[in-house]
Tab-separated table of C-alpha atoms in Angstrom:
chain	number	residue	atom	x	y	z
A	1	MET	CA	-0.075	0.020	-0.077
A	2	PRO	CA	1.467	3.896	-0.979
A	3	VAL	CA	2.562	5.604	2.231
A	4	LYS	CA	2.150	8.942	0.523
A	5	THR	CA	0.862	10.191	-3.385
A	6	TYR	CA	2.278	12.640	-5.369
A	7	TRP	CA	0.901	14.498	-8.353
A	8	LEU	CA	3.422	15.717	-10.709
A	9	GLU	CA	1.572	18.313	-12.905
A	10	HIS	CA	5.198	17.335	-15.807
A	11	ALA	CA	7.209	14.079	-15.108
A	12	TRP	CA	10.204	14.135	-17.668
A	13	LEU	CA	9.393	9.646	-17.914
A	14	GLY	CA	12.624	9.752	-20.151
A	15	THR	CA	11.792	9.406	-23.845
A	16	HIS	CA	9.085	12.304	-23.081
A	17	VAL	CA	7.515	15.116	-21.229
A	18	GLU	CA	3.450	13.692	-19.420
A	19	PRO	CA	1.809	15.914	-17.801
A	20	GLY	CA	-0.738	15.410	-14.865
A	21	VAL	CA	1.222	11.874	-13.231
A	22	ALA	CA	-0.121	10.334	-9.889
A	23	LEU	CA	3.272	8.975	-8.583
A	24	GLU	CA	2.434	6.337	-4.989
A	25	VAL	CA	5.625	5.968	-2.761
A	26	THR	CA	5.853	2.729	-0.697
A	27	ALA	CA	6.483	1.981	2.820
A	28	ASP	CA	10.568	1.207	1.460
A	29	GLY	CA	11.179	4.596	-0.458
A	30	ARG	CA	10.199	3.555	-3.803
A	31	ILE	CA	7.682	4.082	-5.933
A	32	GLY	CA	4.995	1.920	-5.985
A	33	ALA	CA	3.414	2.875	-8.955
A	34	LEU	CA	3.338	5.593	-11.676
A	35	ARG	CA	-0.455	6.641	-13.087
A	36	THR	CA	-0.805	9.169	-16.374
A	37	GLY	CA	-4.112	11.038	-17.036
A	38	ALA	CA	-4.474	12.162	-13.508
A	39	GLU	CA	-5.103	15.562	-14.521
A	40	THR	CA	-6.365	16.617	-11.411
A	41	PRO	CA	-4.545	15.936	-8.187
A	42	PRO	CA	-5.688	12.637	-6.158
A	43	PRO	CA	-7.349	13.719	-2.915
A	44	GLY	CA	-4.449	14.064	-0.388
A	45	ALA	CA	-1.301	14.117	-2.798
A	46	GLU	CA	1.981	16.393	-2.204
A	47	VAL	CA	1.492	18.858	-5.178
A	48	LEU	CA	4.983	19.170	-7.407
A	49	ARG	CA	4.071	22.042	-9.963
A	50	GLY	CA	6.952	22.251	-12.731
A	51	LEU	CA	8.902	19.778	-13.969
A	52	THR	CA	9.913	16.318	-11.887
A	53	VAL	CA	12.546	14.272	-13.269
A	54	PRO	CA	14.812	11.983	-11.337
A	55	GLY	CA	17.081	13.080	-8.355
A	56	LEU	CA	20.359	14.069	-10.301
A	57	ALA	CA	23.353	12.038	-9.892
A	58	ASN	CA	26.729	13.813	-9.125
A	59	ALA	CA	29.079	10.821	-9.903
A	60	HIS	CA	32.305	12.711	-8.848
A	61	SER	CA	32.523	15.430	-5.752
A	62	HIS	CA	35.365	16.393	-3.526
A	63	ALA	CA	33.225	18.149	-0.642
A	64	PHE	CA	36.407	19.930	0.546
A	65	HIS	CA	37.681	21.748	-2.775
A	66	ARG	CA	34.011	23.558	-1.680
A	67	ALA	CA	36.022	25.557	0.047
A	68	LEU	CA	38.917	26.988	-2.391
A	69	ARG	CA	35.853	28.993	-4.646
A	70	SER	CA	36.484	31.553	-5.631
A	71	LEU	CA	39.880	31.558	-3.681
A	72	VAL	CA	41.346	30.639	-6.620
A	73	GLN	CA	40.067	32.407	-9.086
A	74	VAL	CA	42.792	35.143	-7.876
A	75	GLY	CA	45.268	35.501	-10.828
A	76	SER	CA	46.747	32.965	-13.057
A	77	GLY	CA	48.271	29.512	-13.106
A	78	THR	CA	47.964	25.743	-14.238
A	79	PHE	CA	46.915	23.214	-12.627
A	80	TRP	CA	49.265	22.284	-10.635
A	81	THR	CA	49.589	25.529	-8.727
A	82	TRP	CA	45.663	25.050	-8.271
A	83	ARG	CA	47.259	22.275	-6.310
A	84	GLU	CA	48.624	23.067	-3.582
A	85	PHE	CA	45.798	25.669	-2.652
A	86	MET	CA	44.396	22.711	-2.361
A	87	TYR	CA	46.742	20.682	-0.284
A	88	GLN	CA	46.622	24.050	2.384
A	89	VAL	CA	42.322	23.475	2.364
A	90	ALA	CA	43.502	20.060	3.016
A	91	GLN	CA	45.433	20.681	6.166
A	92	ASN	CA	43.132	21.922	8.200
A	93	LEU	CA	40.524	18.743	8.028
A	94	THR	CA	39.055	17.380	10.908
A	95	PRO	CA	36.418	14.577	11.107
A	96	ASP	CA	34.989	17.206	12.838
A	97	THR	CA	35.451	20.392	10.553
A	98	TYR	CA	35.033	17.608	8.148
A	99	PHE	CA	31.807	17.056	8.664
A	100	ALA	CA	30.665	20.277	8.702
A	101	LEU	CA	31.589	20.900	5.794
A	102	ALA	CA	29.931	17.919	3.627
A	103	ARG	CA	26.860	18.367	5.751
A	104	ALA	CA	26.899	21.537	4.474
A	105	VAL	CA	27.627	21.073	0.460
A	106	TYR	CA	25.575	18.439	0.408
A	107	ALA	CA	22.697	20.440	1.510
A	108	GLU	CA	23.550	22.244	-1.389
A	109	MET	CA	23.412	19.222	-4.036
A	110	ALA	CA	20.433	18.391	-2.011
A	111	LEU	CA	18.947	22.455	-3.311
A	112	ALA	CA	19.985	21.697	-6.824
A	113	GLY	CA	17.968	18.662	-7.200
A	114	ILE	CA	21.034	15.986	-6.758
A	115	THR	CA	19.909	13.106	-4.676
A	116	ASN	CA	22.755	10.966	-4.764
A	117	VAL	CA	26.743	11.362	-4.220
A	118	GLY	CA	29.785	10.119	-5.639
A	119	GLU	CA	32.033	11.051	-2.701
A	120	PHE	CA	36.422	10.454	-4.354
A	121	HIS	CA	37.114	10.138	-0.443
A	122	TYR	CA	41.343	10.902	0.062
A	123	VAL	CA	42.131	12.298	2.977
A	124	HIS	CA	42.088	9.457	5.043
A	125	HIS	CA	44.612	10.339	8.370
A	126	ALA	CA	45.901	13.060	10.292
A	127	PRO	CA	48.594	15.980	9.063
A	128	GLY	CA	51.727	13.512	8.656
A	129	GLY	CA	49.779	10.731	8.559
A	130	ALA	CA	49.170	9.024	12.056
A	131	PRO	CA	45.364	7.162	11.138
A	132	TYR	CA	43.350	8.320	13.767
A	133	ALA	CA	41.434	6.332	16.895
A	134	ASP	CA	39.217	4.710	13.952
A	135	PRO	CA	40.766	4.657	11.018
A	136	ASN	CA	38.546	5.403	8.791
A	137	ALA	CA	37.209	8.636	10.957
A	138	MET	CA	37.487	10.610	8.537
A	139	GLY	CA	34.990	8.463	5.564
A	140	GLU	CA	32.493	8.074	8.441
A	141	ALA	CA	32.594	11.351	8.899
A	142	LEU	CA	31.119	11.786	4.582
A	143	ILE	CA	29.040	9.019	5.164
A	144	GLU	CA	27.036	11.521	8.044
A	145	ALA	CA	27.043	14.224	6.287
A	146	ALA	CA	25.263	12.840	4.141
A	147	ALA	CA	22.934	11.623	6.366
A	148	ALA	CA	22.606	14.909	7.952
A	149	ALA	CA	21.829	16.882	4.753
A	150	GLY	CA	19.581	14.038	3.163
A	151	ILE	CA	20.654	12.700	0.880
A	152	ARG	CA	22.411	9.603	-0.774
A	153	ILE	CA	26.244	8.717	-0.504
A	154	THR	CA	28.524	6.419	-2.338
A	155	LEU	CA	31.670	6.676	-0.268
A	156	LEU	CA	35.133	6.001	-3.556
A	157	ASP	CA	37.222	5.197	-0.756
A	158	THR	CA	40.268	6.535	-2.589
A	159	ALA	CA	43.449	4.236	-2.773
A	160	TYR	CA	46.365	7.101	-2.494
A	161	LEU	CA	49.938	5.898	-2.365
A	162	SER	CA	52.434	8.241	-3.691
A	163	SER	CA	53.615	11.609	-5.092
A	164	GLY	CA	54.524	10.105	-8.548
A	165	PHE	CA	54.589	6.644	-10.024
A	166	GLY	CA	56.620	5.306	-7.633
A	167	GLU	CA	57.970	7.684	-5.365
A	168	ALA	CA	57.277	8.421	-1.872
A	169	PRO	CA	54.260	10.857	-0.962
A	170	ASN	CA	55.249	14.305	-0.743
A	171	PRO	CA	54.246	16.233	2.806
A	172	HIS	CA	50.322	17.701	1.964
A	173	GLN	CA	49.809	13.653	0.973
A	174	LEU	CA	50.913	11.638	4.061
A	175	ARG	CA	47.694	11.617	5.297
A	176	PHE	CA	45.853	10.335	2.358
A	177	SER	CA	48.185	7.190	2.003
A	178	ASP	CA	48.029	3.794	3.687
A	179	GLY	CA	51.482	3.065	2.796
A	180	THR	CA	49.915	0.323	0.282
A	181	ALA	CA	47.640	-1.123	-1.621
A	182	ASP	CA	46.659	-3.975	1.278
A	183	ALA	CA	46.358	-1.755	4.445
A	184	TRP	CA	44.299	0.354	2.310
A	185	ALA	CA	41.412	-2.847	1.613
A	186	GLU	CA	42.460	-4.421	4.858
A	187	ARG	CA	41.137	-0.749	6.352
A	188	VAL	CA	37.756	0.318	3.612
A	189	SER	CA	36.876	-3.561	4.416
A	190	ALA	CA	36.311	-2.145	7.978
A	191	LEU	CA	33.723	0.670	6.184
A	192	LYS	CA	29.999	-1.263	6.051
A	193	PRO	CA	27.162	-0.120	4.171
A	194	ARG	CA	23.852	1.665	5.305
A	195	GLY	CA	20.780	2.538	3.875
A	196	HIS	CA	21.626	6.452	2.443
A	197	ALA	CA	25.251	4.955	1.321
A	198	LEU	CA	27.444	2.155	-0.359
A	199	ILE	CA	30.987	1.671	0.026
A	200	GLY	CA	33.294	1.781	-3.785
A	201	ALA	CA	36.798	1.930	-4.107
A	202	ALA	CA	38.564	4.140	-6.082
A	203	ILE	CA	42.300	4.708	-8.129
A	204	HIS	CA	43.253	8.644	-7.161
A	205	SER	CA	45.022	8.299	-10.684
A	206	VAL	CA	48.299	5.908	-11.835
A	207	ARG	CA	50.675	8.533	-10.755
A	208	ALA	CA	49.322	7.696	-6.633
A	209	VAL	CA	48.878	4.094	-7.094
A	210	PRO	CA	52.217	2.217	-7.994
A	211	ALA	CA	51.941	-0.199	-11.093
A	212	GLU	CA	52.306	-3.083	-9.284
A	213	GLN	CA	49.494	-2.566	-6.689
A	214	LEU	CA	47.032	-1.204	-8.724
A	215	ALA	CA	45.534	-5.006	-9.000
A	216	THR	CA	44.852	-5.089	-5.190
A	217	VAL	CA	42.353	-2.413	-6.196
A	218	ALA	CA	40.504	-3.602	-8.807
A	219	ARG	CA	40.923	-6.995	-6.918
A	220	TRP	CA	39.051	-5.579	-3.911
A	221	ALA	CA	36.033	-4.412	-6.052
A	222	ASP	CA	35.429	-6.979	-7.603
A	223	GLU	CA	35.612	-9.277	-5.034
A	224	ARG	CA	32.324	-6.810	-3.692
A	225	GLN	CA	31.182	-5.828	-6.895
A	226	ALA	CA	31.466	-1.898	-6.244
A	227	PRO	CA	31.859	0.368	-8.126
A	228	LEU	CA	35.488	2.277	-8.897
A	229	HIS	CA	36.449	5.069	-10.296
A	230	VAL	CA	39.790	6.202	-11.595
A	231	HIS	CA	41.286	10.220	-12.952
A	232	LEU	CA	42.620	9.443	-16.341
A	233	SER	CA	44.766	11.433	-18.759
A	234	GLU	CA	43.060	14.943	-16.965
A	235	GLN	CA	46.730	16.277	-17.879
A	236	THR	CA	49.078	16.252	-20.347
A	237	ALA	CA	51.996	15.798	-17.879
A	238	GLU	CA	50.092	12.598	-16.833
A	239	ASN	CA	49.793	10.925	-20.038
A	240	GLU	CA	54.282	11.971	-20.303
A	241	ALA	CA	55.162	11.137	-17.431
A	242	CYS	CA	53.706	7.300	-17.262
A	243	LEU	CA	55.264	7.549	-20.798
A	244	ALA	CA	58.551	7.351	-19.493
A	245	ALA	CA	57.676	5.486	-16.638
A	246	HIS	CA	55.560	2.125	-18.445
A	247	GLY	CA	56.099	3.332	-22.497
A	248	ARG	CA	52.646	3.518	-22.522
A	249	THR	CA	49.261	5.687	-21.665
A	250	PRO	CA	47.585	5.305	-18.385
A	251	THR	CA	44.740	3.856	-20.266
A	252	GLN	CA	46.787	0.668	-21.351
A	253	LEU	CA	48.354	0.695	-17.842
A	254	LEU	CA	45.308	0.190	-16.303
A	255	ALA	CA	43.840	-2.438	-18.771
A	256	ASP	CA	47.232	-4.348	-18.449
A	257	HIS	CA	45.830	-4.617	-14.481
A	258	GLY	CA	42.277	-5.770	-14.955
A	259	VAL	CA	41.221	-2.761	-13.740
A	260	LEU	CA	38.863	-1.808	-16.868
A	261	GLY	CA	35.825	-3.070	-16.885
A	262	PRO	CA	32.050	-1.999	-16.700
A	263	ARG	CA	31.648	-0.855	-13.214
A	264	THR	CA	34.692	0.334	-13.639
A	265	THR	CA	34.565	4.447	-14.348
A	266	GLY	CA	37.298	6.900	-15.769
A	267	VAL	CA	36.946	10.491	-13.991
A	268	HIS	CA	38.095	13.365	-16.676
A	269	ASN	CA	39.209	10.766	-19.740
A	270	THR	CA	40.289	14.308	-21.120
A	271	HIS	CA	44.173	13.505	-23.628
A	272	LEU	CA	43.677	9.448	-25.307
A	273	THR	CA	44.478	8.163	-28.222
A	274	ASP	CA	42.371	6.544	-30.690
A	275	VAL	CA	43.771	3.406	-28.577
A	276	ASP	CA	42.842	4.385	-24.750
A	277	ILE	CA	39.151	5.634	-26.226
A	278	ALA	CA	38.727	1.907	-28.303
A	279	LEU	CA	39.872	0.104	-25.155
A	280	LEU	CA	37.587	2.631	-23.066
A	281	GLY	CA	34.700	1.931	-25.080
A	282	GLY	CA	35.470	-2.245	-26.142
A	283	THR	CA	35.570	-2.588	-22.388
A	284	THR	CA	31.973	-0.349	-21.135
A	285	THR	CA	34.542	1.346	-19.038
A	286	GLY	CA	31.952	4.644	-18.127
A	287	THR	CA	32.997	8.292	-18.503
A	288	CYS	CA	32.300	10.886	-16.461
A	289	MET	CA	32.823	14.323	-17.923
A	290	CYS	CA	33.441	16.932	-15.187
A	291	PRO	CA	33.130	20.035	-17.396
A	292	THR	CA	32.950	22.890	-15.358
A	293	THR	CA	35.737	21.639	-13.246
A	294	GLU	CA	37.325	20.773	-16.738
A	295	ARG	CA	36.819	24.479	-18.206
A	296	ASP	CA	37.639	25.754	-15.027
A	297	LEU	CA	41.340	24.325	-14.859
A	298	ALA	CA	41.850	24.279	-17.946
A	299	ASP	CA	42.130	20.883	-18.131
A	300	GLY	CA	41.099	20.840	-21.691
A	301	ILE	CA	37.512	18.901	-23.870
A	302	GLY	CA	37.945	15.178	-23.241
A	303	PRO	CA	36.513	13.452	-26.370
A	304	ALA	CA	32.909	12.333	-24.695
A	305	THR	CA	31.199	12.218	-28.266
A	306	ARG	CA	33.578	9.193	-29.593
A	307	LEU	CA	33.905	7.838	-25.612
A	308	GLN	CA	29.605	6.814	-26.042
A	309	GLN	CA	29.710	5.671	-29.915
A	310	ALA	CA	32.645	3.154	-28.366
A	311	GLY	CA	30.721	2.426	-25.444
A	312	SER	CA	31.593	4.414	-22.637
A	313	PRO	CA	28.557	5.305	-20.961
A	314	LEU	CA	28.228	9.112	-19.690
A	315	SER	CA	27.717	10.762	-16.398
A	316	LEU	CA	28.239	14.185	-14.739
A	317	GLY	CA	30.409	15.196	-12.145
A	318	SER	CA	30.346	18.873	-10.340
A	319	ASP	CA	34.302	17.641	-8.817
A	320	SER	CA	35.638	21.114	-7.306
A	321	HIS	CA	32.089	22.465	-7.261
A	322	ALA	CA	33.371	25.545	-8.891
A	323	VAL	CA	29.653	25.783	-8.672
A	324	ILE	CA	27.272	22.479	-7.964
A	325	ASP	CA	25.047	22.831	-10.443
A	326	LEU	CA	24.121	19.586	-12.366
A	327	LEU	CA	22.138	20.869	-15.241
A	328	GLU	CA	24.959	23.073	-16.134
A	329	GLU	CA	27.084	19.807	-16.161
A	330	ALA	CA	25.390	18.184	-19.135
A	331	ARG	CA	24.632	22.049	-21.049
A	332	ALA	CA	28.736	22.155	-20.560
A	333	MET	CA	28.796	19.198	-22.150
A	334	GLU	CA	27.450	19.855	-25.416
A	335	LEU	CA	28.083	23.204	-25.561
A	336	ASN	CA	32.046	21.912	-25.028
A	337	GLU	CA	31.443	20.058	-27.974
A	338	ARG	CA	29.937	22.158	-30.113
A	339	LEU	CA	32.142	24.597	-29.636
A	340	ARG	CA	34.943	22.014	-30.643
A	341	SER	CA	32.687	20.737	-34.164
A	342	ARG	CA	31.416	23.753	-34.730
A	343	THR	CA	28.129	21.929	-35.183
A	344	ARG	CA	25.047	21.842	-32.995
A	345	GLY	CA	23.039	19.470	-31.481
A	346	HIS	CA	25.392	16.016	-30.430
A	347	TRP	CA	23.665	15.230	-27.689
A	348	THR	CA	19.638	15.333	-26.970
A	349	ALA	CA	18.452	17.030	-24.346
A	350	ASN	CA	17.137	13.662	-23.166
A	351	ALA	CA	20.273	12.044	-23.230
A	352	LEU	CA	21.982	14.452	-21.041
A	353	LEU	CA	19.470	14.130	-19.322
A	354	THR	CA	19.323	10.629	-18.632
A	355	ALA	CA	23.747	10.988	-18.078
A	356	ALA	CA	22.945	13.062	-15.247
A	357	THR	CA	20.522	10.850	-13.904
A	358	ALA	CA	20.341	7.272	-14.320
A	359	ASP	CA	23.757	6.840	-16.076
A	360	GLY	CA	25.683	8.731	-13.456
A	361	HIS	CA	23.691	6.375	-10.561
A	362	ALA	CA	24.730	3.275	-12.541
A	363	ALA	CA	28.274	4.478	-11.737
A	364	LEU	CA	27.476	5.285	-8.350
A	365	GLY	CA	26.154	1.268	-8.223
A	366	LEU	CA	22.508	2.344	-7.809
A	367	ALA	CA	20.859	0.593	-11.092
A	368	ASP	CA	17.748	1.051	-9.264
A	369	ALA	CA	17.551	4.718	-9.275
A	370	GLY	CA	17.159	7.425	-12.092
A	371	ARG	CA	14.109	6.712	-13.221
A	372	LEU	CA	10.449	7.593	-13.039
A	373	GLU	CA	8.685	3.826	-13.078
A	374	ALA	CA	7.432	1.213	-10.597
A	375	GLY	CA	10.180	0.041	-8.202
A	376	ALA	CA	12.666	2.040	-8.819
A	377	LEU	CA	13.617	4.409	-5.660
A	378	ALA	CA	11.187	7.385	-4.854
A	379	ASP	CA	14.271	10.154	-5.409
A	380	PHE	CA	12.751	13.223	-8.117
A	381	THR	CA	13.511	16.537	-7.475
A	382	THR	CA	11.635	19.280	-9.699
A	383	ILE	CA	12.759	22.256	-11.318
A	384	ALA	CA	10.389	25.667	-12.146
A	385	LEU	CA	8.857	25.911	-15.510
A	386	ASP	CA	7.679	29.588	-14.532
A	387	SER	CA	10.850	31.360	-13.487
A	388	VAL	CA	12.486	34.304	-15.643
A	389	ARG	CA	14.995	31.992	-16.855
A	390	THR	CA	12.553	29.071	-18.250
A	391	ALA	CA	9.067	30.935	-18.432
A	392	GLY	CA	8.052	30.683	-22.017
A	393	PRO	CA	8.523	27.285	-23.731
A	394	LEU	CA	5.578	25.018	-24.222
A	395	PRO	CA	5.821	21.972	-21.248
A	396	ARG	CA	6.214	19.210	-23.447
A	397	LEU	CA	9.898	20.623	-24.583
A	398	GLY	CA	11.106	20.710	-20.611
A	399	ALA	CA	13.640	18.671	-21.118
A	400	GLU	CA	15.410	21.264	-23.403
A	401	THR	CA	14.200	24.084	-21.028
A	402	ALA	CA	16.405	22.381	-18.539
A	403	VAL	CA	18.959	21.360	-19.790
A	404	PHE	CA	19.311	24.265	-22.584
A	405	ALA	CA	18.102	26.754	-19.814
A	406	ALA	CA	17.284	25.742	-16.488
A	407	THR	CA	19.659	26.325	-13.371
A	408	ALA	CA	20.579	25.007	-10.150
A	409	SER	CA	18.040	28.069	-8.690
A	410	ASP	CA	14.925	26.474	-10.275
A	411	VAL	CA	15.078	23.828	-8.395
A	412	ARG	CA	11.768	23.397	-6.618
A	413	HIS	CA	11.563	20.277	-4.727
A	414	THR	CA	14.079	17.595	-4.277
A	415	VAL	CA	12.020	14.121	-2.494
A	416	VAL	CA	14.985	11.096	-1.286
A	417	GLY	CA	13.195	8.349	-0.147
A	418	GLY	CA	10.151	9.855	-0.656
A	419	ARG	CA	11.314	12.293	1.874
A	420	HIS	CA	10.514	16.447	1.103
A	421	ILE	CA	14.490	17.319	1.684
A	422	VAL	CA	13.959	20.674	-0.348
A	423	ARG	CA	10.543	22.034	0.033
A	424	ASP	CA	9.618	25.047	-2.112
A	425	GLY	CA	13.432	26.332	-2.713
A	426	ALA	CA	14.368	25.863	1.128
A	427	HIS	CA	15.786	22.848	3.250
A	428	THR	CA	14.218	21.190	5.071
A	429	LEU	CA	17.582	19.275	7.854
A	430	VAL	CA	20.033	21.944	7.378
A	431	PRO	CA	17.509	25.268	8.031
A	432	ASP	CA	21.023	28.237	6.330
A	433	VAL	CA	22.652	26.612	4.127
A	434	PRO	CA	24.382	29.499	3.232
A	435	SER	CA	25.519	29.365	6.791
A	436	ALA	CA	26.655	27.106	7.254
A	437	LEU	CA	28.574	27.107	4.570
A	438	ALA	CA	30.421	30.211	5.072
A	439	GLU	CA	30.549	28.461	8.924
A	440	SER	CA	32.787	25.822	7.673
A	441	ILE	CA	34.296	26.969	5.155
A	442	ALA	CA	35.570	29.937	7.149
A	443	ALA	CA	36.847	27.195	10.292
A	444	LEU	CA	39.209	25.964	7.425
A	445	ARG	CA	40.856	29.006	7.516
A	446	GLY	CA	44.348	28.270	8.512
């Protein structure tokens, strides 16, 4: 029996927009039934006016990078100079300060319609590298922060062992490292999934995990059928160093050690050869594009169209949180490709929304999310169709309006497991998200 009914003024059902949809939520937080043709709200139903889409999946996040917003926009520089600012912020994190910051960041995500985050987590230990009394204190802080903000999390616990192709970690990186992949596996095995949280794995990069230890991380994920993510070819310098060290590209090195496959997602996948693209597509390894970060860091534009054509599913992430807006990530992926190719229409709005929803959730290990259909998790978000950005187009063009005109500011409601987390643009669990962000970021200033 349903415990709650929502009436959706307009709903995106994956291929089209349907007016008047009644959606029932069961006691276990799933969609029990979906009835189209409901011209008026059923008695007692909660009314969601606008366009309701499945909850958005942020497939790549570093929560503490939110503290870098604007700070790293002063002057010029490169990815590598940006990294020095990132290290400074990382040094000031503790389990308590990380919980406070992540709770605020995840609340900002909920306000943007995000119902699930893939947290690529590598700040494991205290400064200097000594473990906390609970070796997973930092990961647990992130899991609890997601619960406090009302969203789901896939904690992608990250192996980060080296400063570059076998070199010892630098002083900033000591708190990232477990020493060996075996020690990483022992620590992460103590983390347990729970109702709102899955545990996955990540290889920070081929720079940060020695080649002979890549298979250990891949095996840990394979034994648990867990998602495995890896930063891949974000920078040309990484490719050049890998070729010098191993005589092959990062993608080829990962293939040699059994890392690629359908549960693996390469993040960025920016600077790839034809052989790399064929390897990723042929193994159905996913690609997570993070366009707002890739443009912010001047990384380049990855070959997303060619990757998808080769067989690599696409997902989206906000990564460094220069902005938190999955609609902008979807729009940017298409518009970046238009700039590069000088042609339009590489993806339909439906395809871009699929990357932001179903395919993003699948990359995070949730195959039963990202769709408005019976049996799926009751996670969805409603976008206004009457704001200054979205007013005017016909509702049947709601997908195009959402992707090419709307922003995170147009999100009116976010529901996770049938529970209203954002109602009328206000977070129901974190009353003042801007203050929570300001206070938690101020606490990290050294």
